[in-house]
PDB file of C-alpha atoms and ligand atoms in Angstrom:
ATOM      1  CA  MET A 152     -36.698  18.333  -3.693  1.00  0.00           C
ATOM      2  CA  ARG A 153     -33.837  20.608  -4.656  1.00  0.00           C
ATOM      3  CA  PRO A 154     -34.552  24.057  -3.214  1.00  0.00           C
ATOM      4  CA  SER A 155     -34.258  27.069  -5.460  1.00  0.00           C
ATOM      5  CA  THR A 156     -31.333  29.392  -4.833  1.00  0.00           C
ATOM      6  CA  SER A 157     -33.734  31.884  -3.272  1.00  0.00           C
ATOM      7  CA  ASP A 158     -34.216  29.379  -0.427  1.00  0.00           C
ATOM      8  CA  ILE A 159     -30.501  29.270   0.220  1.00  0.00           C
ATOM      9  CA  GLY A 160     -28.094  31.684   1.698  1.00  0.00           C
ATOM     10  CA  ALA A 161     -27.452  34.373   4.180  1.00  0.00           C
ATOM     11  CA  PRO A 162     -30.867  35.675   5.305  1.00  0.00           C
ATOM     12  CA  ASP A 163     -31.633  33.234   8.139  1.00  0.00           C
ATOM     13  CA  LEU A 164     -27.967  33.130   9.155  1.00  0.00           C
ATOM     14  CA  GLU A 165     -27.423  36.880   9.092  1.00  0.00           C
ATOM     15  CA  ALA A 166     -27.623  37.162  12.865  1.00  0.00           C
ATOM     16  CA  LEU A 167     -25.160  34.323  13.442  1.00  0.00           C
ATOM     17  CA  PRO A 168     -21.812  36.226  13.479  1.00  0.00           C
ATOM     18  CA  ALA A 169     -23.238  38.717  15.998  1.00  0.00           C
ATOM     19  CA  GLU A 170     -23.994  35.799  18.335  1.00  0.00           C
ATOM     20  CA  LEU A 171     -20.354  34.726  18.306  1.00  0.00           C
ATOM     21  CA  PRO A 172     -17.883  35.904  20.959  1.00  0.00           C
ATOM     22  CA  LEU A 173     -15.195  36.932  18.421  1.00  0.00           C
ATOM     23  CA  ARG A 174     -13.644  40.404  18.585  1.00  0.00           C
ATOM     24  CA  SER A 175     -12.958  40.843  14.880  1.00  0.00           C
ATOM     25  CA  ALA A 176     -14.764  40.207  11.611  1.00  0.00           C
ATOM     26  CA  THR A 177     -13.205  38.450   8.634  1.00  0.00           C
ATOM     27  CA  PRO A 178     -12.825  40.934   5.755  1.00  0.00           C
ATOM     28  CA  THR A 179     -15.048  40.513   2.698  1.00  0.00           C
ATOM     29  CA  SER A 180     -11.847  40.279   0.639  1.00  0.00           C
ATOM     30  CA  TRP A 181     -11.193  36.854   2.219  1.00  0.00           C
ATOM     31  CA  ALA A 182     -14.667  35.634   1.184  1.00  0.00           C
ATOM     32  CA  GLU A 183     -14.024  36.849  -2.371  1.00  0.00           C
ATOM     33  CA  LEU A 184     -10.712  34.962  -2.410  1.00  0.00           C
ATOM     34  CA  ALA A 185     -12.257  31.750  -1.027  1.00  0.00           C
ATOM     35  CA  ALA A 186     -15.205  32.012  -3.463  1.00  0.00           C
ATOM     36  CA  ALA A 187     -12.767  32.353  -6.372  1.00  0.00           C
ATOM     37  CA  ASN A 188     -10.878  29.242  -5.141  1.00  0.00           C
ATOM     38  CA  LEU A 189     -13.811  27.230  -3.857  1.00  0.00           C
ATOM     39  CA  ASP A 190     -12.373  23.759  -4.493  1.00  0.00           C
ATOM     40  CA  LEU A 191      -9.224  24.718  -2.626  1.00  0.00           C
ATOM     41  CA  PHE A 192     -11.364  26.009   0.238  1.00  0.00           C
ATOM     42  CA  LEU A 193     -13.371  22.753   0.311  1.00  0.00           C
ATOM     43  CA  ALA A 194     -10.254  20.560   0.155  1.00  0.00           C
ATOM     44  CA  ASP A 195      -8.916  22.451   3.191  1.00  0.00           C
ATOM     45  CA  HIS A 196     -12.313  22.393   4.874  1.00  0.00           C
ATOM     46  CA  ALA A 197     -12.274  18.577   4.753  1.00  0.00           C
ATOM     47  CA  VAL A 198      -8.923  18.562   6.583  1.00  0.00           C
ATOM     48  CA  CYS A 199     -10.405  20.893   9.220  1.00  0.00           C
ATOM     49  CA  GLU A 200     -13.296  18.487   9.826  1.00  0.00           C
ATOM     50  CA  GLN A 201     -10.859  15.576  10.187  1.00  0.00           C
ATOM     51  CA  GLN A 202      -8.712  17.604  12.578  1.00  0.00           C
ATOM     52  CA  ALA A 203     -11.781  18.661  14.594  1.00  0.00           C
ATOM     53  CA  ALA A 204     -12.736  14.999  15.097  1.00  0.00           C
ATOM     54  CA  LEU A 205      -9.168  14.142  16.149  1.00  0.00           C
ATOM     55  CA  PHE A 206      -9.057  17.087  18.558  1.00  0.00           C
ATOM     56  CA  GLY A 207     -12.267  15.942  20.268  1.00  0.00           C
ATOM     57  CA  LEU A 208     -10.884  12.435  20.636  1.00  0.00           C
ATOM     58  CA  SER A 209      -7.543  13.749  21.910  1.00  0.00           C
ATOM     59  CA  LEU A 210      -9.425  15.437  24.773  1.00  0.00           C
ATOM     60  CA  VAL A 211     -11.077  12.084  25.563  1.00  0.00           C
ATOM     61  CA  GLY A 212      -7.546  10.669  25.782  1.00  0.00           C
ATOM     62  CA  HIS A 213      -6.366  13.491  28.078  1.00  0.00           C
ATOM     63  CA  TYR A 214      -9.379  13.366  30.431  1.00  0.00           C
ATOM     64  CA  PRO A 215     -10.777   9.812  30.405  1.00  0.00           C
ATOM     65  CA  ASP A 216     -12.289  10.151  33.902  1.00  0.00           C
ATOM     66  CA  ASP A 217     -14.350  13.239  33.016  1.00  0.00           C
ATOM     67  CA  ASP A 218     -17.591  11.512  32.027  1.00  0.00           C
ATOM     68  CA  GLU A 219     -19.349  14.599  30.711  1.00  0.00           C
ATOM     69  CA  LEU A 220     -16.355  15.538  28.575  1.00  0.00           C
ATOM     70  CA  VAL A 221     -15.951  11.981  27.259  1.00  0.00           C
ATOM     71  CA  GLU A 222     -19.618  11.827  26.285  1.00  0.00           C
ATOM     72  CA  ARG A 223     -19.777  15.265  24.661  1.00  0.00           C
ATOM     73  CA  MET A 224     -16.408  15.044  22.873  1.00  0.00           C
ATOM     74  CA  SER A 225     -17.183  11.566  21.518  1.00  0.00           C
ATOM     75  CA  ALA A 226     -20.460  12.906  20.147  1.00  0.00           C
ATOM     76  CA  LEU A 227     -18.645  15.906  18.674  1.00  0.00           C
ATOM     77  CA  ALA A 228     -16.044  13.658  17.007  1.00  0.00           C
ATOM     78  CA  ALA A 229     -18.820  11.543  15.465  1.00  0.00           C
ATOM     79  CA  GLU A 230     -20.513  14.680  14.145  1.00  0.00           C
ATOM     80  CA  GLU A 231     -17.241  16.052  12.728  1.00  0.00           C
ATOM     81  CA  VAL A 232     -16.697  12.735  10.934  1.00  0.00           C
ATOM     82  CA  SER A 233     -20.166  13.095   9.384  1.00  0.00           C
ATOM     83  CA  HIS A 234     -19.138  16.602   8.235  1.00  0.00           C
ATOM     84  CA  LEU A 235     -15.916  15.173   6.803  1.00  0.00           C
ATOM     85  CA  ARG A 236     -17.880  12.588   4.806  1.00  0.00           C
ATOM     86  CA  ARG A 237     -20.224  15.228   3.476  1.00  0.00           C
ATOM     87  CA  VAL A 238     -17.414  17.561   2.385  1.00  0.00           C
ATOM     88  CA  HIS A 239     -15.531  14.630   0.843  1.00  0.00           C
ATOM     89  CA  ALA A 240     -18.598  13.546  -1.155  1.00  0.00           C
ATOM     90  CA  LEU A 241     -19.023  17.101  -2.431  1.00  0.00           C
ATOM     91  CA  LEU A 242     -15.338  17.308  -3.366  1.00  0.00           C
ATOM     92  CA  ARG A 243     -15.588  14.037  -5.296  1.00  0.00           C
ATOM     93  CA  ARG A 244     -18.622  15.258  -7.244  1.00  0.00           C
ATOM     94  CA  ARG A 245     -16.573  18.325  -8.155  1.00  0.00           C
ATOM     95  CA  GLY A 246     -13.625  16.147  -9.273  1.00  0.00           C
ATOM     96  CA  HIS A 247     -11.333  16.915  -6.338  1.00  0.00           C
ATOM     97  CA  THR A 248      -9.851  15.215  -3.275  1.00  0.00           C
ATOM     98  CA  ILE A 249      -9.144  16.166   0.329  1.00  0.00           C
ATOM     99  CA  ALA A 250      -6.080  18.386   0.768  1.00  0.00           C
ATOM    100  CA  ARG A 251      -2.908  16.933   2.216  1.00  0.00           C
ATOM    101  CA  ARG A 252      -1.994  17.885   5.778  1.00  0.00           C
ATOM    102  CA  ARG A 253      -0.657  21.426   5.745  1.00  0.00           C
ATOM    103  CA  GLY A 254       0.556  24.019   8.187  1.00  0.00           C
ATOM    104  CA  ASN A 255      -2.221  26.106   9.706  1.00  0.00           C
ATOM    105  CA  PRO A 256      -0.475  29.134  11.272  1.00  0.00           C
ATOM    106  CA  TRP A 257      -3.685  30.355  12.935  1.00  0.00           C
ATOM    107  CA  VAL A 258      -4.326  27.051  14.729  1.00  0.00           C
ATOM    108  CA  GLN A 259      -0.616  26.675  15.510  1.00  0.00           C
ATOM    109  CA  GLY A 260      -0.673  30.165  17.041  1.00  0.00           C
ATOM    110  CA  LEU A 261      -3.581  29.212  19.295  1.00  0.00           C
ATOM    111  CA  ARG A 262      -1.999  25.939  20.351  1.00  0.00           C
ATOM    112  CA  GLY A 263       1.306  27.682  21.068  1.00  0.00           C
ATOM    113  CA  ARG A 264      -0.372  29.852  23.728  1.00  0.00           C
ATOM    114  CA  VAL A 265      -1.803  26.965  25.744  1.00  0.00           C
ATOM    115  CA  GLU A 266      -0.650  27.129  29.363  1.00  0.00           C
ATOM    116  CA  LYS A 267       1.499  24.090  30.109  1.00  0.00           C
ATOM    117  CA  ALA A 268       2.587  24.997  33.632  1.00  0.00           C
ATOM    118  CA  GLN A 269      -0.658  24.341  35.513  1.00  0.00           C
ATOM    119  CA  GLU A 270      -2.900  21.354  34.939  1.00  0.00           C
ATOM    120  CA  ASP A 271      -6.146  23.229  35.781  1.00  0.00           C
ATOM    121  CA  LEU A 272      -5.333  26.008  33.300  1.00  0.00           C
ATOM    122  CA  LEU A 273      -4.130  23.508  30.714  1.00  0.00           C
ATOM    123  CA  LYS A 274      -7.554  21.876  30.566  1.00  0.00           C
ATOM    124  CA  ILE A 275      -9.345  25.229  30.327  1.00  0.00           C
ATOM    125  CA  ASP A 276      -6.953  26.431  27.627  1.00  0.00           C
ATOM    126  CA  ARG A 277      -7.382  23.279  25.562  1.00  0.00           C
ATOM    127  CA  LEU A 278     -11.154  23.720  25.733  1.00  0.00           C
ATOM    128  CA  PHE A 279     -10.876  27.426  24.841  1.00  0.00           C
ATOM    129  CA  VAL A 280      -8.744  26.552  21.794  1.00  0.00           C
ATOM    130  CA  GLY A 281     -11.562  24.224  20.710  1.00  0.00           C
ATOM    131  CA  ALA A 282     -14.145  26.957  21.334  1.00  0.00           C
ATOM    132  CA  LEU A 283     -12.207  29.509  19.272  1.00  0.00           C
ATOM    133  CA  ILE A 284     -11.614  27.117  16.367  1.00  0.00           C
ATOM    134  CA  GLU A 285     -15.341  26.353  16.204  1.00  0.00           C
ATOM    135  CA  ALA A 286     -16.400  29.985  16.581  1.00  0.00           C
ATOM    136  CA  ARG A 287     -14.020  31.284  13.891  1.00  0.00           C
ATOM    137  CA  SER A 288     -14.995  28.437  11.538  1.00  0.00           C
ATOM    138  CA  CYS A 289     -18.645  29.355  12.051  1.00  0.00           C
ATOM    139  CA  GLU A 290     -17.881  33.001  11.263  1.00  0.00           C
ATOM    140  CA  ARG A 291     -15.870  32.088   8.152  1.00  0.00           C
ATOM    141  CA  PHE A 292     -18.590  29.739   6.835  1.00  0.00           C
ATOM    142  CA  THR A 293     -21.213  32.425   7.303  1.00  0.00           C
ATOM    143  CA  THR A 294     -19.034  35.090   5.668  1.00  0.00           C
ATOM    144  CA  LEU A 295     -18.372  32.851   2.656  1.00  0.00           C
ATOM    145  CA  LEU A 296     -22.028  31.877   2.438  1.00  0.00           C
ATOM    146  CA  GLY A 297     -22.929  35.532   1.899  1.00  0.00           C
ATOM    147  CA  GLN A 298     -20.554  35.546  -1.070  1.00  0.00           C
ATOM    148  CA  ILE A 299     -21.675  32.365  -2.861  1.00  0.00           C
ATOM    149  CA  HIS A 300     -25.289  31.778  -1.857  1.00  0.00           C
ATOM    150  CA  THR A 301     -26.683  32.353  -5.347  1.00  0.00           C
ATOM    151  CA  SER A 302     -23.737  31.168  -7.472  1.00  0.00           C
ATOM    152  CA  GLU A 303     -22.939  27.842  -5.750  1.00  0.00           C
ATOM    153  CA  PRO A 304     -26.164  26.408  -4.287  1.00  0.00           C
ATOM    154  CA  GLU A 305     -24.715  23.022  -3.322  1.00  0.00           C
ATOM    155  CA  VAL A 306     -21.801  24.528  -1.394  1.00  0.00           C
ATOM    156  CA  ALA A 307     -24.167  27.117   0.076  1.00  0.00           C
ATOM    157  CA  ARG A 308     -26.377  24.341   1.478  1.00  0.00           C
ATOM    158  CA  LEU A 309     -23.348  22.721   3.083  1.00  0.00           C
ATOM    159  CA  LEU A 310     -22.252  25.964   4.744  1.00  0.00           C
ATOM    160  CA  GLN A 311     -25.797  26.764   5.776  1.00  0.00           C
ATOM    161  CA  ASP A 312     -25.991  23.444   7.629  1.00  0.00           C
ATOM    162  CA  LEU A 313     -22.497  23.552   9.127  1.00  0.00           C
ATOM    163  CA  GLY A 314     -22.535  27.164  10.384  1.00  0.00           C
ATOM    164  CA  PRO A 315     -25.111  26.483  13.131  1.00  0.00           C
ATOM    165  CA  ALA A 316     -23.371  23.181  14.023  1.00  0.00           C
ATOM    166  CA  GLU A 317     -20.099  25.027  14.639  1.00  0.00           C
ATOM    167  CA  LYS A 318     -21.955  27.588  16.740  1.00  0.00           C
ATOM    168  CA  ARG A 319     -23.281  24.755  18.904  1.00  0.00           C
ATOM    169  CA  HIS A 320     -19.765  23.320  19.135  1.00  0.00           C
ATOM    170  CA  TRP A 321     -18.025  26.477  20.421  1.00  0.00           C
ATOM    171  CA  GLN A 322     -20.686  26.710  23.116  1.00  0.00           C
ATOM    172  CA  MET A 323     -20.085  23.073  24.067  1.00  0.00           C
ATOM    173  CA  PHE A 324     -16.335  23.648  24.542  1.00  0.00           C
ATOM    174  CA  TYR A 325     -17.043  26.786  26.566  1.00  0.00           C
ATOM    175  CA  GLU A 326     -19.557  25.007  28.796  1.00  0.00           C
ATOM    176  CA  LEU A 327     -17.028  22.262  29.533  1.00  0.00           C
ATOM    177  CA  ALA A 328     -14.434  24.920  30.493  1.00  0.00           C
ATOM    178  CA  GLU A 329     -16.977  26.690  32.727  1.00  0.00           C
ATOM    179  CA  ARG A 330     -17.018  23.730  35.113  1.00  0.00           C
ATOM    180  CA  GLU A 331     -13.303  24.010  35.809  1.00  0.00           C
ATOM    181  CA  THR A 332     -12.954  27.288  37.717  1.00  0.00           C
ATOM    182  CA  ASP A 333     -14.754  30.269  39.252  1.00  0.00           C
ATOM    183  CA  GLY A 334     -16.528  32.764  37.006  1.00  0.00           C
ATOM    184  CA  GLU A 335     -13.999  35.561  37.445  1.00  0.00           C
ATOM    185  CA  THR A 336     -10.953  33.425  36.591  1.00  0.00           C
ATOM    186  CA  LEU A 337     -12.800  31.944  33.643  1.00  0.00           C
ATOM    187  CA  GLN A 338     -13.803  35.344  32.268  1.00  0.00           C
ATOM    188  CA  ARG A 339     -10.314  36.799  32.674  1.00  0.00           C
ATOM    189  CA  ARG A 340      -8.754  33.890  30.837  1.00  0.00           C
ATOM    190  CA  TRP A 341     -11.435  33.872  28.120  1.00  0.00           C
ATOM    191  CA  HIS A 342     -11.032  37.605  27.437  1.00  0.00           C
ATOM    192  CA  GLY A 343      -7.282  37.108  27.121  1.00  0.00           C
ATOM    193  CA  TRP A 344      -7.916  34.384  24.578  1.00  0.00           C
ATOM    194  CA  LEU A 345     -10.382  36.501  22.605  1.00  0.00           C
ATOM    195  CA  ASP A 346      -7.855  39.339  22.346  1.00  0.00           C
ATOM    196  CA  PHE A 347      -5.123  36.930  21.311  1.00  0.00           C
ATOM    197  CA  GLU A 348      -7.323  35.338  18.646  1.00  0.00           C
ATOM    198  CA  ALA A 349      -8.258  38.749  17.230  1.00  0.00           C
ATOM    199  CA  GLU A 350      -4.543  39.617  16.901  1.00  0.00           C
ATOM    200  CA  LEU A 351      -3.840  36.292  15.174  1.00  0.00           C
ATOM    201  CA  SER A 352      -6.779  36.729  12.810  1.00  0.00           C
ATOM    202  CA  ALA A 353      -5.640  40.228  11.844  1.00  0.00           C
ATOM    203  CA  LYS A 354      -2.612  38.581  10.185  1.00  0.00           C
ATOM    204  CA  GLY A 355      -4.896  36.339   8.109  1.00  0.00           C
ATOM    205  CA  GLY A 356      -7.554  36.753   5.461  1.00  0.00           C
ATOM    206  CA  VAL A 357      -5.005  36.301   2.677  1.00  0.00           C
ATOM    207  CA  GLU A 358      -5.341  32.588   1.831  1.00  0.00           C
ATOM    208  CA  PRO A 359      -8.502  30.884   0.506  1.00  0.00           C
ATOM    209  CA  THR A 360      -8.357  28.288   3.290  1.00  0.00           C
ATOM    210  CA  VAL A 361     -10.812  28.043   6.212  1.00  0.00           C
ATOM    211  CA  HIS A 362      -8.455  29.796   8.648  1.00  0.00           C
ATOM    212  CA  GLY A 363      -6.039  31.359   6.131  1.00  0.00           C
TER     213      GLY A 363
HETATM  214 FE1  LIG B  27     -17.526  20.446  11.590  1.00  0.00          FE
HETATM  215 FE1  LIG B  28     -17.302  21.684  14.752  1.00  0.00          FE
END
């Protein structure tokens, strides 16, 4: 049964952004921009899901002897592919296709900070990049959901389902990083990443893309 629009939207997800580790909130002006360019947002969203699956599999390639990572990242990649299929089906119903590969300055900024000198930090940093991408995506989906939950019920249902999935995903990346070092080192590095991400995000909010 198709739920009425009153069943859809922000209320049960209101607490979600507060549960995220992020140090800054996306401005409402970004949600207004994405809502006004929803097909562009969705076309970019599909690319993000494809990239998320590839990122999970790339970690399997980097760390094939880490059984827990291989298992959890393979499962994540499969889930991201299911998200990709769902966004693609929605795009097709709306008469659109997946966006072409494009530059994503926010993700490129994160990747550019990854420590390449030390193997132990490299693994932690790669996992933290995954955690931040998932956490910010979750925050963006929830922010946009608040904007469109009555006007675009089908897109709202998608975001309502994917927001909690991305929350689960950032926690998964963080838990994998937690195994790699002592608590103090982990926290110091994580806080540095959170500050860096907040600075990167402050430059955004001006494109109707997921991380724009
Ligand atoms: Fe996803
Ligand atoms: Fe995800």
